mmCIF file of C-alpha atoms in Angstrom:
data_model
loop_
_atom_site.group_PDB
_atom_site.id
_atom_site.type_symbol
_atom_site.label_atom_id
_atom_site.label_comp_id
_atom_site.label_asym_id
_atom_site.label_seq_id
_atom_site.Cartn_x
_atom_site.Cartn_y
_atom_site.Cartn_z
ATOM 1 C CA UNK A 973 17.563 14.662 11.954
ATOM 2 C CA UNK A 974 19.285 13.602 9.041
ATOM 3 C CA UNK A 975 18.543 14.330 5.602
ATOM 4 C CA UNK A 976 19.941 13.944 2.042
ATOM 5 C CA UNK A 977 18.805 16.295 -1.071
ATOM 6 C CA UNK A 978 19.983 15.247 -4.993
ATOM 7 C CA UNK A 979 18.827 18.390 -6.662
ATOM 8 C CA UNK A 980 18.626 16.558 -10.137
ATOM 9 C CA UNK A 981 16.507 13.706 -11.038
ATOM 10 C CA UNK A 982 17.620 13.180 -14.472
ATOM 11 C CA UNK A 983 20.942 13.902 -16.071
ATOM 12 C CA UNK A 984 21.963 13.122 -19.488
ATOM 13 C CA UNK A 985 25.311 13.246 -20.876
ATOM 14 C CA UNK A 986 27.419 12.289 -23.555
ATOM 15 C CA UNK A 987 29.811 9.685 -23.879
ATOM 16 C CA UNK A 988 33.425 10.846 -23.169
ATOM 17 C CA UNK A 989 31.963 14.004 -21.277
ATOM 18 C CA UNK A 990 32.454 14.940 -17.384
ATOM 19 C CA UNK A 991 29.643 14.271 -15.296
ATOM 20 C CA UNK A 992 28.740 15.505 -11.824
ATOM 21 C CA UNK A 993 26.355 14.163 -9.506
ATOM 22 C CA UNK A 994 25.224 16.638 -6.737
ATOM 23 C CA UNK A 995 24.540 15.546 -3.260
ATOM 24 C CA UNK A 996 23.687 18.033 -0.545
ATOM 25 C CA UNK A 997 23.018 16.517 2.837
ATOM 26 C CA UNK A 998 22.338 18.029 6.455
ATOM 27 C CA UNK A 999 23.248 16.290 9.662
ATOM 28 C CA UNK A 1000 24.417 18.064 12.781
ATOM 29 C CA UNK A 1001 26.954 15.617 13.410
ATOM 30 C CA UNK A 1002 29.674 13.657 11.890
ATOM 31 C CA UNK A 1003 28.592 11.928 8.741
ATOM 32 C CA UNK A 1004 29.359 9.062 6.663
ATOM 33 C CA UNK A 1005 28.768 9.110 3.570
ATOM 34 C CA UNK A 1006 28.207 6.540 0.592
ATOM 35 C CA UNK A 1007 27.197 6.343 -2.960
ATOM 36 C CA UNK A 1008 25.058 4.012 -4.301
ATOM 37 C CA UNK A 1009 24.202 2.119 -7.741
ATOM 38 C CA UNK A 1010 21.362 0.627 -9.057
ATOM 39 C CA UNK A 1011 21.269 -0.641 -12.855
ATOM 40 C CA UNK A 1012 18.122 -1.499 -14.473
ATOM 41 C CA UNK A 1013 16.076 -3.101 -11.761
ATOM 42 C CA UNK A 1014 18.732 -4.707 -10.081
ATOM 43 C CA UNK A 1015 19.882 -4.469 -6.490
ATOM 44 C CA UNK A 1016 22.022 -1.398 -5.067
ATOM 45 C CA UNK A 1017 25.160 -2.087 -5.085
ATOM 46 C CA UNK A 1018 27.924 0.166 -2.857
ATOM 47 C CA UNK A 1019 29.904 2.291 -5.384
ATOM 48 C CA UNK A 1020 31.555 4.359 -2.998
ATOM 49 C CA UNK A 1021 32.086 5.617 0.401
ATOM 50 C CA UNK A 1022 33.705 8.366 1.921
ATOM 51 C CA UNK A 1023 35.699 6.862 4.329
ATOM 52 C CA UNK A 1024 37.901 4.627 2.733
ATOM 53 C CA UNK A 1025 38.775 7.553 0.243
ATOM 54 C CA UNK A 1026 38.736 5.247 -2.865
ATOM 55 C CA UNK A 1027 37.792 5.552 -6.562
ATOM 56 C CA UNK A 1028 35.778 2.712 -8.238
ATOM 57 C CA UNK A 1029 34.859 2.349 -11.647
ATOM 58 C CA UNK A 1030 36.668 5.904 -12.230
ATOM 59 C CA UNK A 1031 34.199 7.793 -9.975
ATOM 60 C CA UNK A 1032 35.143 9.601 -6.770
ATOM 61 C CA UNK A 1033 33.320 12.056 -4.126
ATOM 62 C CA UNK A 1034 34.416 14.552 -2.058
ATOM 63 C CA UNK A 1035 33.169 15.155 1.236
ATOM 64 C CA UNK A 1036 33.104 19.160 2.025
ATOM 65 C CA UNK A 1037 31.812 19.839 5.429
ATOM 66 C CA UNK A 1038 31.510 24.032 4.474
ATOM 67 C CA UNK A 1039 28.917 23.149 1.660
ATOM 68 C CA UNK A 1040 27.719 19.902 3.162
ATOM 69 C CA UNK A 1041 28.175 18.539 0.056
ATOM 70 C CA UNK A 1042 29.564 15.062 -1.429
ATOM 71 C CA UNK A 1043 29.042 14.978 -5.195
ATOM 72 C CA UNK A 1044 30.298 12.388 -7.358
ATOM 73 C CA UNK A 1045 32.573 12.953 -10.293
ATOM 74 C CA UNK A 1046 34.073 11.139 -13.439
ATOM 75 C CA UNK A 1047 35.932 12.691 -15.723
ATOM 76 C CA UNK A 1048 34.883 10.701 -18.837
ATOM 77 C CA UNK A 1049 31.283 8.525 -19.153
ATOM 78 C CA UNK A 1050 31.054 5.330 -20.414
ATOM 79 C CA UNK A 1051 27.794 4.473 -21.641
ATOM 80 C CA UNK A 1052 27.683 1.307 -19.367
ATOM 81 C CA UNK A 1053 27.469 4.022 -16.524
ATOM 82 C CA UNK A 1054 23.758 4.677 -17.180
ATOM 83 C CA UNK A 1055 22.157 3.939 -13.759
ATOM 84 C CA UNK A 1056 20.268 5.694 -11.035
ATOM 85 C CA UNK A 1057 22.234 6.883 -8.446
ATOM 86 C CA UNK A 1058 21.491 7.308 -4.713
ATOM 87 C CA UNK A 1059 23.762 9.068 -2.352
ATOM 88 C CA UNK A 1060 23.510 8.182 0.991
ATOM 89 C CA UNK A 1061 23.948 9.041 4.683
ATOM 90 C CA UNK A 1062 24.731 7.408 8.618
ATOM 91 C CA UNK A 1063 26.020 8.489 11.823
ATOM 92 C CA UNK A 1064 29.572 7.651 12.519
ATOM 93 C CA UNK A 1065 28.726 5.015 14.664
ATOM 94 C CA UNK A 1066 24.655 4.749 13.435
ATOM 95 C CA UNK A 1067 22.312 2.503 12.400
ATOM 96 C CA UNK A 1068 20.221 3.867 9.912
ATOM 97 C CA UNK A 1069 21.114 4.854 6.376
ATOM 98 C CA UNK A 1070 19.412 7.649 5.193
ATOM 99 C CA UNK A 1071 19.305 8.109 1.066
ATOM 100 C CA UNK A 1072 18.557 10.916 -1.520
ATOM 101 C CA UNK A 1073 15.975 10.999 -3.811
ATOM 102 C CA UNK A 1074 18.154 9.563 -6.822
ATOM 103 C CA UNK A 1075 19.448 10.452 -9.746
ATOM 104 C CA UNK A 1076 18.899 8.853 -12.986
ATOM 105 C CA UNK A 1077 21.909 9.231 -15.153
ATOM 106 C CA UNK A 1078 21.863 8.352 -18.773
ATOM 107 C CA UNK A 1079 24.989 8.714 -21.013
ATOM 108 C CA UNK A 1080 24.515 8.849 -24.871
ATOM 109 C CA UNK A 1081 26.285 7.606 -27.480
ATOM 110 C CA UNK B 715 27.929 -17.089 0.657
ATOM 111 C CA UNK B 716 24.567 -15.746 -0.817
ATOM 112 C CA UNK B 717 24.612 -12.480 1.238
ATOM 113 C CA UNK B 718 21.228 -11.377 1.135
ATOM 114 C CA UNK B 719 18.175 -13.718 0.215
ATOM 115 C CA UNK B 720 14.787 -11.867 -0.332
ATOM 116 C CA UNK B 721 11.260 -13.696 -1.304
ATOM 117 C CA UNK B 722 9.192 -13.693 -3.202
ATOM 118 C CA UNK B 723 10.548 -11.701 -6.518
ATOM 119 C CA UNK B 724 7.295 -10.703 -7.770
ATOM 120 C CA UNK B 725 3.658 -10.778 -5.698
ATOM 121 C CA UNK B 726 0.042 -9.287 -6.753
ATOM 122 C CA UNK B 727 -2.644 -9.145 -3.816
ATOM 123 C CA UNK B 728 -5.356 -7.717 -3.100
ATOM 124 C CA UNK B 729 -6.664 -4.775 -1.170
ATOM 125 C CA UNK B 730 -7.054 -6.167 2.634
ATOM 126 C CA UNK B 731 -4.849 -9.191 2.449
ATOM 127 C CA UNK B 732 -1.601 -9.764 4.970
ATOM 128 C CA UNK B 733 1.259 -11.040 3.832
ATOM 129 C CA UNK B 734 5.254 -11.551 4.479
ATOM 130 C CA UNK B 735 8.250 -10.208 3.003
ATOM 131 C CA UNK B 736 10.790 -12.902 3.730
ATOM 132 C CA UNK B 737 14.645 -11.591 4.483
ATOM 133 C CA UNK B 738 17.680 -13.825 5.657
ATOM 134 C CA UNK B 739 21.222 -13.057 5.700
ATOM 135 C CA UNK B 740 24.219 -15.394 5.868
ATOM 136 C CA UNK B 741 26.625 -12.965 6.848
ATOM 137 C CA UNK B 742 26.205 -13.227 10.769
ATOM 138 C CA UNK B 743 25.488 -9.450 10.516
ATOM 139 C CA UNK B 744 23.657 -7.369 13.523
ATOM 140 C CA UNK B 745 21.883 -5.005 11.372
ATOM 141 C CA UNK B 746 19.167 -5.175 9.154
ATOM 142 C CA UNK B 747 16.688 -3.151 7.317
ATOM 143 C CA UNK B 748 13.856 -2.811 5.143
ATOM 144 C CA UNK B 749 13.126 0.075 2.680
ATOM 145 C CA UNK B 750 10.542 0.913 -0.092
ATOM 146 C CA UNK B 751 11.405 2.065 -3.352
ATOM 147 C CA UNK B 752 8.973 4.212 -5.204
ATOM 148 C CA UNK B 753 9.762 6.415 -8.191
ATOM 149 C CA UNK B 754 11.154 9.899 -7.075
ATOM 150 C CA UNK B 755 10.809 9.351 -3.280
ATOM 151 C CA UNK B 756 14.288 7.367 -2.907
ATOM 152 C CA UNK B 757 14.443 4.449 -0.395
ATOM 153 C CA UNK B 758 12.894 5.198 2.179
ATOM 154 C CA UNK B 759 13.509 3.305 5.668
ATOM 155 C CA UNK B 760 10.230 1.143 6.823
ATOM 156 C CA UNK B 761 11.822 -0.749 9.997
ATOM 157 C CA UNK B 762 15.254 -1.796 11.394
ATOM 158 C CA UNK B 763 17.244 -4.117 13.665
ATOM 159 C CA UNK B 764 20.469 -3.719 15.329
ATOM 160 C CA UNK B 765 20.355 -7.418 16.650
ATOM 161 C CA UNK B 766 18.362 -9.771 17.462
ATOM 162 C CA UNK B 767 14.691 -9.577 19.555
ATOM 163 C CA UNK B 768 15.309 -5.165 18.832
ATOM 164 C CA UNK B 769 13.733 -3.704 16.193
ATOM 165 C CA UNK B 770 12.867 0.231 15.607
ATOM 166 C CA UNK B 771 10.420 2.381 13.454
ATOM 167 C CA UNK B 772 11.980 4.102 10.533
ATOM 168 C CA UNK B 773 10.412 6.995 8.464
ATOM 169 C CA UNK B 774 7.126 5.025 7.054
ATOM 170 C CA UNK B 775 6.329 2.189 9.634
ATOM 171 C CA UNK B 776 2.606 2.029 9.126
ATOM 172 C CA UNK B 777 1.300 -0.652 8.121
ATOM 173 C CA UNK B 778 4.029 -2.720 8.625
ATOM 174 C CA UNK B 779 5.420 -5.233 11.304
ATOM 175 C CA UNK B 780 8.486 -6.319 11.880
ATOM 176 C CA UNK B 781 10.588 -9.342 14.335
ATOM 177 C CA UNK B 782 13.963 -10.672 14.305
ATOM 178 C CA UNK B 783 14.048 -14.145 16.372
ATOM 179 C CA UNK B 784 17.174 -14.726 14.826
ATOM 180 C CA UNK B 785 20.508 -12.938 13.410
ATOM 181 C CA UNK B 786 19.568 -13.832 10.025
ATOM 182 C CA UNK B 787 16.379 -13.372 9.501
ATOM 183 C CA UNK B 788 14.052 -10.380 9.472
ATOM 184 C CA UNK B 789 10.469 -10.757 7.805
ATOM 185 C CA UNK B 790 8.285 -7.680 7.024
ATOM 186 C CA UNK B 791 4.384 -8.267 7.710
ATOM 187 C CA UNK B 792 1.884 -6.498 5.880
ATOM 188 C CA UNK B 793 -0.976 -6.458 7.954
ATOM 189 C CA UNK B 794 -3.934 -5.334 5.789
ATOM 190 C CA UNK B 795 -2.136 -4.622 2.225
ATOM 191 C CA UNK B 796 -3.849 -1.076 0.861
ATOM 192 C CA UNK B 797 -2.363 0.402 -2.810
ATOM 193 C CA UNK B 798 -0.573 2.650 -1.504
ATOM 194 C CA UNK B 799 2.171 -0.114 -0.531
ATOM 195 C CA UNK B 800 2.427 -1.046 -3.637
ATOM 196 C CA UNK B 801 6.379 -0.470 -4.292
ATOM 197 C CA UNK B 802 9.839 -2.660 -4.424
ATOM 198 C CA UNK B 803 10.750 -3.914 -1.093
ATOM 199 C CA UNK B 804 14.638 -4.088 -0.143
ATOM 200 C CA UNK B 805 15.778 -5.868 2.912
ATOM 201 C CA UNK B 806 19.749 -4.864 3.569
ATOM 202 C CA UNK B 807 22.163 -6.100 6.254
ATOM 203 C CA UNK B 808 25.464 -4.857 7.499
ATOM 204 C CA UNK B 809 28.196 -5.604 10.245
ATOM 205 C CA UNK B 810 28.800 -1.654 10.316
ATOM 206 C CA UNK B 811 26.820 1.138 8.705
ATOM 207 C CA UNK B 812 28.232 3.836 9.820
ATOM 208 C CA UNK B 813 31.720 2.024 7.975
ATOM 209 C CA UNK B 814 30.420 0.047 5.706
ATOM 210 C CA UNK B 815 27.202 1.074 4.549
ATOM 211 C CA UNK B 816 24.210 -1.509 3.931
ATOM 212 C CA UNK B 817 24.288 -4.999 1.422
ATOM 213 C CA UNK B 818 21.403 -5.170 -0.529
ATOM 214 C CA UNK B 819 18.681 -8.053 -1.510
ATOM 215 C CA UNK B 820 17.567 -8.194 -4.757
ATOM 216 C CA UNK B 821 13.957 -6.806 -3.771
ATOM 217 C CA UNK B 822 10.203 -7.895 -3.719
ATOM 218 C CA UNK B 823 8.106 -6.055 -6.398
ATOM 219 C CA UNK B 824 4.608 -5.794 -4.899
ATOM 220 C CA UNK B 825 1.430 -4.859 -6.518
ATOM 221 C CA UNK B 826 -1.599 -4.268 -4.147
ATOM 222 C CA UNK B 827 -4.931 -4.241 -6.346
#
């Protein structure tokens, strides 16, 4: 089975700060893993995946296999990256994506 | 290129009545999903398709039906609506999840009364 956890539901931070978005998962094989973003009731849209190793809009992720972990990082929020954020997981070759609970992020002027 | 199409936007109904979630793709993709969307629980995975005439449960099937006569379409029945279904509805689509990840409709909101 395949499961992903995001340990905090709400985050808040201020504008300019760091922020980190946790994302635990469990899988006994070889993930993939993505992050998603959804502002204010509008569709997900792919912010990041593992695989291609890339950084948009100034966030990147991680993937460490010891922790099972693949938390999201920027080093300075802009207020326009207030969103809830789902991390998500599939099989190498799967067809099911399996996501976290979310996390709402809000960044403060 | 509209990616993917979901409808309606918005529907009310009432306790006991059936109704479907329309999906439809243009991308020629084999796989396609639905999920719910309810406040702390995530998307969760209702049904999916990895190509036409094959579908598969996900985590929370009942209640739901599912068919895919075609590649780009995938319509979600709900047989005998109860309010515990009420919830967004997302329909995705993808040539490779495991690569790519999923594409996204814009969602059904869905109020059963």
């Amino acid at each position: 089975a395949q499961r992903v956890t995001q340990p905090e539901k709400l985050l808040s931070v201020f504008k300019g700060a760091p922020v980190e978005l946790k994302c635990n998962y469990s899988y006994s094989g070889s993930p993939e893993l993505f992050w998603y973003v959804q502002y204010s009731r509008q569709r997900l849209q792919l912010l990041l995946r593992h695989i291609s190793r890339e950084s948009i809009k100034g966030f990147t992720a991680d993937l460490n296999k010891g922790e099972t972990s693949f938390h999201l990082k920027k080093p300075f929020a802009q207020e326009e990256d207030s969103a809830m954020y789902y991390c998500a997981l599939s099989a190498t070759s799967g067809s099911r994506l399996t996501f976290g609970e979310g996390t709402q992020l809000t960044v403060n002027p | 290129n509209a990616g993917v199409t979901q409808t309606p936007k918005f529907q009310v109904l009432k306790t006991g009545q059936s109704m479907t979630l329309q999906c439809a793709q243009d991308m020629n993709h084999e796989y396609m999903s639905w999920y719910r969307q309810d406040p702390g629980m995530g998307l969760r995975l209702i049904h999916y398709s990895v190509g036409a005439g094959i579908t598969d449960q996900g985590e929370v099937p009942n209640g739901y039906n599912v068919s895919r006569s075609t590649t780009e379409d995938f319509p979600l029945r709900l047989l005998s609506a109860a309010p515990s279904q009420t919830s967004v509805y997302f329909c995705a689509s993808s040539n490779s999840p495991g690569a790519r990840g999923y594409t996204f409709g814009s969602g059904t909101r869905l109020t059963v009364v």
